Amino acid sequence: MNGIVFNFHDVVLLFIAGECGLLAILFLACRGINPQAHTLLAMFLIFNMLVAVDTLMYWGEAFRYWVFHLSPDLFFLFGFAYFLQGPALYFYVRLMTSRNFSFRWTHILHLLPAIAAQLYLYFVYHRHPEDIQGELVLSLKIFNFTSGYHDIFLTTQKSIVVAYGIACFFTISRGCDLFKHQRSKNRGTLLVWLYLLVGGFLLVWFWGLITHIFGIYRPSGASDMMGVTGNYMTVVLTNVLVFYSLLSSGVFGGLRQYMNAAQTEDPAPVDPRLEERVCAAMESGKLFLNPRLTVEEFAGHVNLPPRQVSSAIKRRYGCNFLEYVNSYRVEEAKIGLADPANRDESVLDIASKSGFNSKATFNRFFKKFAGVTPTEYRRRCLSGLLD
């Protein structure tokens, strides 16, 4: 990235920053039915924007002189963003693929690498006077000044995001219980979106790690070209995400085809309080244990019209009443199957106690929601293969 201010390679980084910022604004403005997940995705895109700006400030040769004269402390100001990309994407995927996920205080531990990174950058750069700071960034002497520790820091920085990307990939593959409640069209579209988002960034991050390692052992023009190629890969990825989002995915929560479908199927908005009322009745009263429970009978328990009950369930879980009730029965059966005290009871007995009155229905829904057969689930639990 040598040359005048805002040469072509610099413009690529500016384009990445601008596009990520635009996407973040769109997700914040159109948060759909899962605002928490969309907020996390917007944060992830903002962190990518800051990474692009940070890269431009350090590696844009003529541009970094302008930034340094503006304020030396702008360098490495966004070092934390590299370490927050992974957690933001990971928790976004968790929210999108699990009905029951909720944040715990222990998740704060994911912020520790970002905090440690800023402390490191303070001691190796920000605490020094301006003349030393100039040597470190304008002459790129920070690598020599830190006796190789900055190479270790960058390796850690690039390895962590790759690890988070792999974790996201496995989370999508193994935890898509939320999508099992949705129509196959929506499920397929959202899965494609998640695999495209995670797979694309995982590829970019892995390329960045390989480029960095290659540059350590074979510093040459080839490693510089690999770095530039990584920037172009990011440009392509962000453009694909933009067009896929706008044209087909519905991830903004308001694309025309999904809005039309929603208006056709459920034109009247459902009061969130009704959703909570339905869920509370099912969970606290364990009405699902009644094998003959119908939507009309359940509606009578909560003093609501059956249509409102169905609408509330469909809005919150994307499924019909039968699937909703059987999801609770499956969870009840899983508890019974995993309990060593029930070792002598047959699978069919536990299914009956959980509210199922048909072996075929039980096996079908258990495999759908748990991903394995009831017998296999019990074997894994009792042998310690599942928590």
mmCIF file of C-alpha atoms in Angstrom:
data_model
loop_
_atom_site.group_PDB
_atom_site.id
_atom_site.type_symbol
_atom_site.label_atom_id
_atom_site.label_comp_id
_atom_site.label_asym_id
_atom_site.label_seq_id
_atom_site.Cartn_x
_atom_site.Cartn_y
_atom_site.Cartn_z
ATOM 1 C CA MET A 1 0.000 0.000 0.000
ATOM 2 C CA ASN A 2 2.700 2.450 -0.972
ATOM 3 C CA GLY A 3 2.030 5.714 -2.771
ATOM 4 C CA ILE A 4 0.098 8.909 -2.351
ATOM 5 C CA VAL A 5 -2.764 9.422 0.072
ATOM 6 C CA PHE A 6 -5.797 7.378 -0.928
ATOM 7 C CA ASN A 7 -4.185 5.328 -3.647
ATOM 8 C CA PHE A 8 -6.294 2.513 -5.035
ATOM 9 C CA HIS A 9 -5.476 0.063 -2.231
ATOM 10 C CA ASP A 10 -6.325 2.725 0.355
ATOM 11 C CA VAL A 11 -9.657 3.317 -1.360
ATOM 12 C CA VAL A 12 -10.409 -0.413 -1.012
ATOM 13 C CA LEU A 13 -9.992 -0.166 2.767
ATOM 14 C CA LEU A 14 -12.140 2.964 2.856
ATOM 15 C CA PHE A 15 -14.762 1.125 0.824
ATOM 16 C CA ILE A 16 -14.742 -1.778 3.308
ATOM 17 C CA ALA A 17 -15.139 0.621 6.223
ATOM 18 C CA GLY A 18 -17.965 2.515 4.536
ATOM 19 C CA GLU A 19 -19.844 -0.594 3.470
ATOM 20 C CA CYS A 20 -19.586 -2.224 6.909
ATOM 21 C CA GLY A 21 -20.787 1.007 8.482
ATOM 22 C CA LEU A 22 -23.734 1.190 6.089
ATOM 23 C CA LEU A 23 -24.703 -2.420 6.775
ATOM 24 C CA ALA A 24 -24.489 -1.784 10.523
ATOM 25 C CA ILE A 25 -26.861 1.173 10.217
ATOM 26 C CA LEU A 26 -29.309 -0.895 8.188
ATOM 27 C CA PHE A 27 -29.346 -3.695 10.751
ATOM 28 C CA LEU A 28 -29.841 -1.234 13.593
ATOM 29 C CA ALA A 29 -32.693 0.453 11.727
ATOM 30 C CA CYS A 30 -34.405 -2.799 10.645
ATOM 31 C CA ARG A 31 -33.943 -5.114 13.588
ATOM 32 C CA GLY A 32 -36.900 -7.349 12.759
ATOM 33 C CA ILE A 33 -38.246 -9.893 15.265
ATOM 34 C CA ASN A 34 -34.839 -10.528 16.838
ATOM 35 C CA PRO A 35 -33.487 -7.083 17.765
ATOM 36 C CA GLN A 36 -30.848 -8.436 20.136
ATOM 37 C CA ALA A 37 -29.274 -10.570 17.414
ATOM 38 C CA HIS A 38 -29.373 -7.746 14.874
ATOM 39 C CA THR A 39 -27.739 -5.379 17.364
ATOM 40 C CA LEU A 40 -24.899 -7.868 17.808
ATOM 41 C CA LEU A 41 -24.525 -8.218 14.046
ATOM 42 C CA ALA A 42 -24.395 -4.428 13.724
ATOM 43 C CA MET A 43 -21.680 -4.335 16.392
ATOM 44 C CA PHE A 44 -19.751 -7.022 14.511
ATOM 45 C CA LEU A 45 -19.891 -4.919 11.343
ATOM 46 C CA ILE A 46 -18.808 -1.798 13.254
ATOM 47 C CA PHE A 47 -15.797 -3.684 14.605
ATOM 48 C CA ASN A 48 -14.922 -4.673 11.028
ATOM 49 C CA MET A 49 -15.215 -1.035 10.013
ATOM 50 C CA LEU A 50 -12.804 -0.025 12.802
ATOM 51 C CA VAL A 51 -10.371 -2.768 11.778
ATOM 52 C CA ALA A 52 -10.361 -1.452 8.204
ATOM 53 C CA VAL A 53 -9.712 2.101 9.452
ATOM 54 C CA ASP A 54 -6.950 0.890 11.774
ATOM 55 C CA THR A 55 -5.313 -1.032 8.933
ATOM 56 C CA LEU A 56 -5.477 2.008 6.676
ATOM 57 C CA MET A 57 -3.883 4.262 9.302
ATOM 58 C CA TYR A 58 -0.944 1.931 9.878
ATOM 59 C CA TRP A 59 -0.216 0.557 6.402
ATOM 60 C CA GLY A 60 -1.245 3.466 4.152
ATOM 61 C CA GLU A 61 2.216 5.027 3.904
ATOM 62 C CA ALA A 62 1.358 8.607 2.971
ATOM 63 C CA PHE A 63 -1.923 8.458 4.878
ATOM 64 C CA ARG A 64 -0.252 7.481 8.148
ATOM 65 C CA TYR A 65 1.881 10.645 8.072
ATOM 66 C CA TRP A 66 -1.292 12.712 7.807
ATOM 67 C CA VAL A 67 -2.871 10.783 10.686
ATOM 68 C CA PHE A 68 0.261 11.112 12.820
ATOM 69 C CA HIS A 69 0.343 14.877 12.412
ATOM 70 C CA LEU A 70 -3.363 14.990 13.228
ATOM 71 C CA SER A 71 -2.808 13.013 16.464
ATOM 72 C CA PRO A 72 -0.232 10.290 17.213
ATOM 73 C CA ASP A 73 -2.637 8.671 19.659
ATOM 74 C CA LEU A 74 -5.013 7.728 16.832
ATOM 75 C CA PHE A 75 -2.718 4.820 16.001
ATOM 76 C CA PHE A 76 -3.792 1.532 17.590
ATOM 77 C CA LEU A 77 -6.820 3.296 19.067
ATOM 78 C CA PHE A 78 -9.057 0.592 17.647
ATOM 79 C CA GLY A 79 -6.840 -2.354 18.577
ATOM 80 C CA PHE A 80 -9.653 -3.774 20.709
ATOM 81 C CA ALA A 81 -11.880 -4.193 17.633
ATOM 82 C CA TYR A 82 -9.830 -7.117 16.310
ATOM 83 C CA PHE A 83 -10.568 -9.070 19.492
ATOM 84 C CA LEU A 84 -14.280 -8.229 19.618
ATOM 85 C CA GLN A 85 -15.154 -9.354 16.086
ATOM 86 C CA GLY A 86 -15.117 -13.007 17.121
ATOM 87 C CA PRO A 87 -17.307 -12.714 20.238
ATOM 88 C CA ALA A 88 -19.832 -10.478 18.449
ATOM 89 C CA LEU A 89 -20.226 -12.943 15.575
ATOM 90 C CA TYR A 90 -20.289 -15.951 17.896
ATOM 91 C CA PHE A 91 -23.064 -14.607 20.112
ATOM 92 C CA TYR A 92 -25.015 -13.462 17.053
ATOM 93 C CA VAL A 93 -24.912 -17.023 15.749
ATOM 94 C CA ARG A 94 -25.890 -18.389 19.160
ATOM 95 C CA LEU A 95 -28.939 -16.108 19.265
ATOM 96 C CA MET A 96 -29.922 -17.028 15.716
ATOM 97 C CA THR A 97 -29.611 -20.796 16.208
ATOM 98 C CA SER A 98 -30.986 -21.346 19.708
ATOM 99 C CA ARG A 99 -34.396 -20.589 21.151
ATOM 100 C CA ASN A 100 -33.223 -20.785 24.743
ATOM 101 C CA PHE A 101 -29.935 -18.903 24.641
ATOM 102 C CA SER A 102 -29.518 -16.093 27.160
ATOM 103 C CA PHE A 103 -26.506 -14.084 28.247
ATOM 104 C CA ARG A 104 -24.767 -14.900 31.522
ATOM 105 C CA TRP A 105 -22.296 -12.852 33.496
ATOM 106 C CA THR A 106 -19.553 -15.353 32.647
ATOM 107 C CA HIS A 107 -19.778 -14.260 29.011
ATOM 108 C CA ILE A 108 -17.954 -11.099 30.064
ATOM 109 C CA LEU A 109 -14.808 -13.228 29.963
ATOM 110 C CA HIS A 110 -14.933 -12.969 26.171
ATOM 111 C CA LEU A 111 -13.969 -9.294 26.566
ATOM 112 C CA LEU A 112 -10.692 -10.060 28.358
ATOM 113 C CA PRO A 113 -8.553 -10.419 25.190
ATOM 114 C CA ALA A 114 -9.717 -6.985 23.977
ATOM 115 C CA ILE A 115 -8.880 -5.417 27.343
ATOM 116 C CA ALA A 116 -5.487 -7.128 27.413
ATOM 117 C CA ALA A 117 -4.801 -5.928 23.865
ATOM 118 C CA GLN A 118 -5.384 -2.284 24.783
ATOM 119 C CA LEU A 119 -3.120 -2.619 27.832
ATOM 120 C CA TYR A 120 -0.392 -4.116 25.657
ATOM 121 C CA LEU A 121 -0.737 -1.332 23.062
ATOM 122 C CA TYR A 122 -0.570 1.279 25.804
ATOM 123 C CA PHE A 123 2.732 -0.056 27.114
ATOM 124 C CA VAL A 124 4.367 -0.543 23.708
ATOM 125 C CA TYR A 125 3.087 2.654 22.071
ATOM 126 C CA HIS A 126 0.719 5.108 23.790
ATOM 127 C CA ARG A 127 2.824 5.738 26.914
ATOM 128 C CA HIS A 128 5.839 6.905 24.882
ATOM 129 C CA PRO A 129 6.568 10.524 23.884
ATOM 130 C CA GLU A 130 5.707 11.696 20.397
ATOM 131 C CA ASP A 131 9.219 11.299 18.947
ATOM 132 C CA ILE A 132 9.356 7.617 19.897
ATOM 133 C CA GLN A 133 5.811 7.084 18.670
ATOM 134 C CA GLY A 134 6.890 8.498 15.317
ATOM 135 C CA GLU A 135 9.721 5.983 15.084
ATOM 136 C CA LEU A 136 7.379 3.143 15.962
ATOM 137 C CA VAL A 137 4.688 3.815 13.372
ATOM 138 C CA LEU A 138 6.157 6.065 10.684
ATOM 139 C CA SER A 139 9.257 3.906 10.294
ATOM 140 C CA LEU A 140 7.448 0.674 11.197
ATOM 141 C CA LYS A 141 9.983 -0.031 13.958
ATOM 142 C CA ILE A 142 7.441 -1.336 16.419
ATOM 143 C CA PHE A 143 8.374 -4.892 15.426
ATOM 144 C CA ASN A 144 12.053 -4.376 16.270
ATOM 145 C CA PHE A 145 11.308 -2.225 19.315
ATOM 146 C CA THR A 146 9.262 -4.994 20.964
ATOM 147 C CA SER A 147 11.879 -7.728 20.307
ATOM 148 C CA GLY A 148 9.410 -9.880 18.420
ATOM 149 C CA TYR A 149 6.552 -9.573 20.897
ATOM 150 C CA HIS A 150 4.486 -7.575 18.417
ATOM 151 C CA ASP A 151 4.652 -10.488 15.986
ATOM 152 C CA ILE A 152 3.325 -12.731 18.755
ATOM 153 C CA PHE A 153 0.615 -10.178 19.506
ATOM 154 C CA LEU A 154 -0.500 -10.061 15.859
ATOM 155 C CA THR A 155 -0.413 -13.859 15.585
ATOM 156 C CA THR A 156 -2.654 -14.105 18.641
ATOM 157 C CA GLN A 157 -4.907 -11.406 17.238
ATOM 158 C CA LYS A 158 -5.406 -13.245 13.971
ATOM 159 C CA SER A 159 -5.642 -16.706 15.526
ATOM 160 C CA ILE A 160 -8.413 -15.751 17.954
ATOM 161 C CA VAL A 161 -10.812 -14.642 15.223
ATOM 162 C CA VAL A 162 -10.139 -17.852 13.299
ATOM 163 C CA ALA A 163 -10.957 -19.867 16.438
ATOM 164 C CA TYR A 164 -14.205 -17.944 16.909
ATOM 165 C CA GLY A 165 -15.066 -18.438 13.246
ATOM 166 C CA ILE A 166 -14.635 -22.215 13.580
ATOM 167 C CA ALA A 167 -16.765 -22.175 16.746
ATOM 168 C CA CYS A 168 -19.481 -20.274 14.854
ATOM 169 C CA PHE A 169 -19.395 -22.802 12.044
ATOM 170 C CA PHE A 170 -19.907 -25.738 14.395
ATOM 171 C CA THR A 171 -22.608 -23.844 16.287
ATOM 172 C CA ILE A 172 -24.599 -23.451 13.072
ATOM 173 C CA SER A 173 -24.146 -27.108 12.186
ATOM 174 C CA ARG A 174 -25.032 -28.525 15.586
ATOM 175 C CA GLY A 175 -27.455 -26.064 17.163
ATOM 176 C CA CYS A 176 -30.139 -25.109 14.649
ATOM 177 C CA ASP A 177 -33.096 -25.987 16.883
ATOM 178 C CA LEU A 178 -34.694 -22.595 16.184
ATOM 179 C CA PHE A 179 -34.816 -23.275 12.433
ATOM 180 C CA LYS A 180 -36.575 -26.590 12.993
ATOM 181 C CA HIS A 181 -39.676 -24.629 13.966
ATOM 182 C CA GLN A 182 -39.723 -22.613 10.768
ATOM 183 C CA ARG A 183 -40.959 -23.315 7.293
ATOM 184 C CA SER A 184 -38.386 -25.006 5.067
ATOM 185 C CA LYS A 185 -38.076 -21.964 2.787
ATOM 186 C CA ASN A 186 -37.254 -19.548 5.609
ATOM 187 C CA ARG A 187 -35.037 -22.100 7.314
ATOM 188 C CA GLY A 188 -32.997 -22.686 4.183
ATOM 189 C CA THR A 189 -32.639 -18.975 3.492
ATOM 190 C CA LEU A 190 -31.422 -18.151 6.986
ATOM 191 C CA LEU A 191 -29.021 -21.076 7.029
ATOM 192 C CA VAL A 192 -27.522 -19.922 3.741
ATOM 193 C CA TRP A 193 -27.157 -16.432 5.215
ATOM 194 C CA LEU A 194 -25.386 -17.722 8.328
ATOM 195 C CA TYR A 195 -23.072 -20.044 6.410
ATOM 196 C CA LEU A 196 -22.280 -17.249 3.955
ATOM 197 C CA LEU A 197 -21.574 -14.751 6.731
ATOM 198 C CA VAL A 198 -19.507 -17.077 8.925
ATOM 199 C CA GLY A 199 -17.844 -19.010 6.105
ATOM 200 C CA GLY A 200 -16.893 -15.840 4.264
ATOM 201 C CA PHE A 201 -15.303 -14.136 7.249
ATOM 202 C CA LEU A 202 -13.645 -17.364 8.372
ATOM 203 C CA LEU A 203 -12.002 -17.589 4.944
ATOM 204 C CA VAL A 204 -10.855 -13.948 5.126
ATOM 205 C CA TRP A 205 -9.528 -14.378 8.675
ATOM 206 C CA PHE A 206 -7.719 -17.616 7.829
ATOM 207 C CA TRP A 207 -6.149 -15.938 4.809
ATOM 208 C CA GLY A 208 -5.017 -13.087 7.052
ATOM 209 C CA LEU A 209 -3.412 -15.533 9.493
ATOM 210 C CA ILE A 210 -1.578 -17.379 6.701
ATOM 211 C CA THR A 211 -0.437 -14.040 5.242
ATOM 212 C CA HIS A 212 0.909 -12.901 8.604
ATOM 213 C CA ILE A 213 2.803 -16.146 9.234
ATOM 214 C CA PHE A 214 4.207 -16.090 5.689
ATOM 215 C CA GLY A 215 5.310 -12.481 6.208
ATOM 216 C CA ILE A 216 7.190 -13.396 9.404
ATOM 217 C CA TYR A 217 9.266 -16.128 7.796
ATOM 218 C CA ARG A 218 9.358 -14.818 4.212
ATOM 219 C CA PRO A 219 9.090 -11.014 4.354
ATOM 220 C CA SER A 220 8.833 -9.937 0.737
ATOM 221 C CA GLY A 221 6.622 -8.321 -1.834
ATOM 222 C CA ALA A 222 4.686 -11.586 -2.004
ATOM 223 C CA SER A 223 3.428 -11.197 1.566
ATOM 224 C CA ASP A 224 2.421 -7.590 0.818
ATOM 225 C CA MET A 225 0.467 -8.777 -2.204
ATOM 226 C CA MET A 226 -1.207 -11.472 -0.080
ATOM 227 C CA GLY A 227 -2.279 -8.754 2.370
ATOM 228 C CA VAL A 228 -3.754 -6.664 -0.438
ATOM 229 C CA THR A 229 -5.536 -9.750 -1.760
ATOM 230 C CA GLY A 230 -7.095 -10.238 1.661
ATOM 231 C CA ASN A 231 -8.529 -6.713 1.462
ATOM 232 C CA TYR A 232 -10.051 -7.458 -1.933
ATOM 233 C CA MET A 233 -11.533 -10.685 -0.551
ATOM 234 C CA THR A 234 -13.202 -8.633 2.177
ATOM 235 C CA VAL A 235 -14.610 -6.208 -0.409
ATOM 236 C CA VAL A 236 -16.104 -9.076 -2.381
ATOM 237 C CA LEU A 237 -17.539 -10.619 0.788
ATOM 238 C CA THR A 238 -19.169 -7.396 2.006
ATOM 239 C CA ASN A 239 -20.732 -6.811 -1.405
ATOM 240 C CA VAL A 240 -22.084 -10.363 -1.522
ATOM 241 C CA LEU A 241 -23.558 -9.909 1.951
ATOM 242 C CA VAL A 242 -25.189 -6.629 0.953
ATOM 243 C CA PHE A 243 -26.774 -8.024 -2.195
ATOM 244 C CA TYR A 244 -27.843 -11.294 -0.588
ATOM 245 C CA SER A 245 -29.410 -9.405 2.308
ATOM 246 C CA LEU A 246 -31.334 -7.030 0.089
ATOM 247 C CA LEU A 247 -32.401 -9.472 -2.598
ATOM 248 C CA SER A 248 -33.267 -12.724 -0.887
ATOM 249 C CA SER A 249 -32.449 -13.291 2.760
ATOM 250 C CA GLY A 250 -34.993 -11.217 4.653
ATOM 251 C CA VAL A 251 -32.432 -10.689 7.412
ATOM 252 C CA PHE A 252 -33.405 -7.030 7.642
ATOM 253 C CA GLY A 253 -36.790 -8.241 8.809
ATOM 254 C CA GLY A 254 -38.689 -6.288 6.194
ATOM 255 C CA LEU A 255 -38.079 -7.443 2.642
ATOM 256 C CA ARG A 256 -41.074 -7.334 0.408
ATOM 257 C CA GLN A 257 -41.590 -11.061 -0.072
ATOM 258 C CA TYR A 258 -41.484 -11.766 3.641
ATOM 259 C CA MET A 259 -43.630 -8.768 4.478
ATOM 260 C CA ASN A 260 -46.232 -9.944 1.990
ATOM 261 C CA ALA A 261 -46.137 -13.458 3.412
ATOM 262 C CA ALA A 262 -46.502 -12.170 6.943
ATOM 263 C CA GLN A 263 -49.417 -9.942 5.966
ATOM 264 C CA THR A 264 -51.149 -12.842 4.250
ATOM 265 C CA GLU A 265 -50.690 -15.298 7.096
ATOM 266 C CA ASP A 266 -51.122 -13.002 10.102
ATOM 267 C CA PRO A 267 -52.249 -9.483 9.207
ATOM 268 C CA ALA A 268 -53.014 -8.431 12.785
ATOM 269 C CA PRO A 269 -50.041 -7.700 15.068
ATOM 270 C CA VAL A 270 -49.865 -9.808 18.220
ATOM 271 C CA ASP A 271 -49.520 -8.134 21.591
ATOM 272 C CA PRO A 272 -46.199 -9.321 23.140
ATOM 273 C CA ARG A 273 -48.033 -9.675 26.440
ATOM 274 C CA LEU A 274 -50.206 -12.362 24.859
ATOM 275 C CA GLU A 275 -47.097 -14.250 23.796
ATOM 276 C CA GLU A 276 -45.792 -14.193 27.364
ATOM 277 C CA ARG A 277 -49.202 -15.272 28.640
ATOM 278 C CA VAL A 278 -49.266 -18.284 26.328
ATOM 279 C CA CYS A 279 -45.724 -19.323 27.242
ATOM 280 C CA ALA A 280 -46.309 -18.902 30.970
ATOM 281 C CA ALA A 281 -49.428 -21.083 30.838
ATOM 282 C CA MET A 282 -47.629 -23.845 29.001
ATOM 283 C CA GLU A 283 -44.524 -23.806 31.186
ATOM 284 C CA SER A 284 -45.972 -23.261 34.644
ATOM 285 C CA GLY A 285 -49.067 -25.440 34.241
ATOM 286 C CA LYS A 286 -47.349 -28.136 32.143
ATOM 287 C CA LEU A 287 -50.488 -28.408 30.048
ATOM 288 C CA PHE A 288 -48.461 -30.236 27.397
ATOM 289 C CA LEU A 289 -48.593 -33.386 29.579
ATOM 290 C CA ASN A 290 -52.189 -33.804 28.448
ATOM 291 C CA PRO A 291 -51.871 -36.045 25.356
ATOM 292 C CA ARG A 292 -55.231 -34.842 24.020
ATOM 293 C CA LEU A 293 -54.541 -31.137 24.393
ATOM 294 C CA THR A 294 -55.988 -29.102 21.519
ATOM 295 C CA VAL A 295 -55.546 -25.464 20.635
ATOM 296 C CA GLU A 296 -59.167 -24.834 21.588
ATOM 297 C CA GLU A 297 -58.709 -26.418 25.009
ATOM 298 C CA PHE A 298 -55.460 -24.563 25.599
ATOM 299 C CA ALA A 299 -57.084 -21.287 24.516
ATOM 300 C CA GLY A 300 -59.748 -21.889 27.138
ATOM 301 C CA HIS A 301 -57.073 -22.156 29.843
ATOM 302 C CA VAL A 302 -55.603 -18.773 28.938
ATOM 303 C CA ASN A 303 -58.981 -17.137 28.157
ATOM 304 C CA LEU A 304 -58.017 -16.217 24.609
ATOM 305 C CA PRO A 305 -59.523 -16.981 21.203
ATOM 306 C CA PRO A 306 -57.796 -19.960 19.509
ATOM 307 C CA ARG A 307 -56.769 -17.733 16.592
ATOM 308 C CA GLN A 308 -54.864 -15.384 18.907
ATOM 309 C CA VAL A 309 -53.132 -18.332 20.555
ATOM 310 C CA SER A 310 -52.013 -19.706 17.180
ATOM 311 C CA SER A 311 -50.856 -16.246 16.060
ATOM 312 C CA ALA A 312 -48.858 -15.690 19.237
ATOM 313 C CA ILE A 313 -47.116 -19.065 18.883
ATOM 314 C CA LYS A 314 -46.390 -18.556 15.205
ATOM 315 C CA ARG A 315 -45.044 -15.055 15.773
ATOM 316 C CA ARG A 316 -42.720 -16.040 18.585
ATOM 317 C CA TYR A 317 -41.589 -19.511 17.487
ATOM 318 C CA GLY A 318 -42.436 -19.715 13.791
ATOM 319 C CA CYS A 319 -44.346 -22.973 14.203
ATOM 320 C CA ASN A 320 -47.904 -24.259 14.603
ATOM 321 C CA PHE A 321 -49.581 -25.296 17.850
ATOM 322 C CA LEU A 322 -48.840 -29.027 17.438
ATOM 323 C CA GLU A 323 -45.114 -28.439 16.911
ATOM 324 C CA TYR A 324 -45.048 -26.012 19.830
ATOM 325 C CA VAL A 325 -46.666 -28.442 22.269
ATOM 326 C CA ASN A 326 -44.546 -31.372 21.132
ATOM 327 C CA SER A 327 -41.351 -29.351 21.605
ATOM 328 C CA TYR A 328 -42.216 -29.131 25.316
ATOM 329 C CA ARG A 329 -43.025 -32.838 25.412
ATOM 330 C CA VAL A 330 -39.673 -33.655 23.850
ATOM 331 C CA GLU A 331 -37.855 -31.540 26.456
ATOM 332 C CA GLU A 332 -39.776 -33.359 29.197
ATOM 333 C CA ALA A 333 -38.880 -36.715 27.649
ATOM 334 C CA LYS A 334 -35.211 -35.733 27.442
ATOM 335 C CA ILE A 335 -35.181 -35.061 31.178
ATOM 336 C CA GLY A 336 -36.722 -38.457 31.852
ATOM 337 C CA LEU A 337 -34.416 -40.319 29.500
ATOM 338 C CA ALA A 338 -31.319 -38.680 30.981
ATOM 339 C CA ASP A 339 -32.285 -39.511 34.583
ATOM 340 C CA PRO A 340 -30.446 -42.647 35.837
ATOM 341 C CA ALA A 341 -33.345 -43.233 38.235
ATOM 342 C CA ASN A 342 -35.513 -44.027 35.190
ATOM 343 C CA ARG A 343 -33.090 -46.600 33.797
ATOM 344 C CA ASP A 344 -35.584 -49.447 34.265
ATOM 345 C CA GLU A 345 -38.442 -47.602 32.543
ATOM 346 C CA SER A 346 -38.995 -48.172 28.849
ATOM 347 C CA VAL A 347 -38.662 -45.362 26.348
ATOM 348 C CA LEU A 348 -42.361 -45.714 25.551
ATOM 349 C CA ASP A 349 -43.298 -45.271 29.225
ATOM 350 C CA ILE A 350 -41.300 -42.059 29.428
ATOM 351 C CA ALA A 351 -42.879 -40.844 26.184
ATOM 352 C CA SER A 352 -46.330 -41.493 27.623
ATOM 353 C CA LYS A 353 -45.509 -39.615 30.827
ATOM 354 C CA SER A 354 -44.276 -36.687 28.690
ATOM 355 C CA GLY A 355 -47.625 -36.301 26.941
ATOM 356 C CA PHE A 356 -47.193 -38.421 23.805
ATOM 357 C CA ASN A 357 -49.911 -40.943 22.960
ATOM 358 C CA SER A 358 -48.247 -42.342 19.847
ATOM 359 C CA LYS A 359 -44.865 -44.020 19.531
ATOM 360 C CA ALA A 360 -44.522 -42.906 15.902
ATOM 361 C CA THR A 361 -45.298 -39.277 16.771
ATOM 362 C CA PHE A 362 -42.870 -39.379 19.677
ATOM 363 C CA ASN A 363 -40.017 -40.789 17.575
ATOM 364 C CA ARG A 364 -40.653 -38.326 14.762
ATOM 365 C CA PHE A 365 -40.713 -35.206 16.899
ATOM 366 C CA PHE A 366 -37.890 -36.349 19.162
ATOM 367 C CA LYS A 367 -35.616 -36.897 16.173
ATOM 368 C CA LYS A 368 -36.714 -33.539 14.750
ATOM 369 C CA PHE A 369 -35.985 -31.507 17.896
ATOM 370 C CA ALA A 370 -33.137 -33.500 19.496
ATOM 371 C CA GLY A 371 -31.367 -34.605 16.325
ATOM 372 C CA VAL A 372 -31.092 -38.252 17.479
ATOM 373 C CA THR A 373 -33.475 -41.082 18.310
ATOM 374 C CA PRO A 374 -34.773 -41.388 21.883
ATOM 375 C CA THR A 375 -32.820 -44.618 22.429
ATOM 376 C CA GLU A 376 -29.576 -43.080 21.192
ATOM 377 C CA TYR A 377 -30.159 -39.973 23.311
ATOM 378 C CA ARG A 378 -30.657 -42.090 26.436
ATOM 379 C CA ARG A 379 -27.545 -44.160 25.685
ATOM 380 C CA ARG A 380 -25.404 -41.040 25.281
ATOM 381 C CA CYS A 381 -26.732 -39.414 28.458
ATOM 382 C CA LEU A 382 -26.344 -42.486 30.644
ATOM 383 C CA SER A 383 -22.852 -43.142 29.301
ATOM 384 C CA GLY A 384 -21.793 -39.556 29.963
ATOM 385 C CA LEU A 385 -21.469 -38.505 26.310
ATOM 386 C CA LEU A 386 -24.006 -35.707 26.782
ATOM 387 C CA ASP A 387 -24.257 -33.186 29.591
#
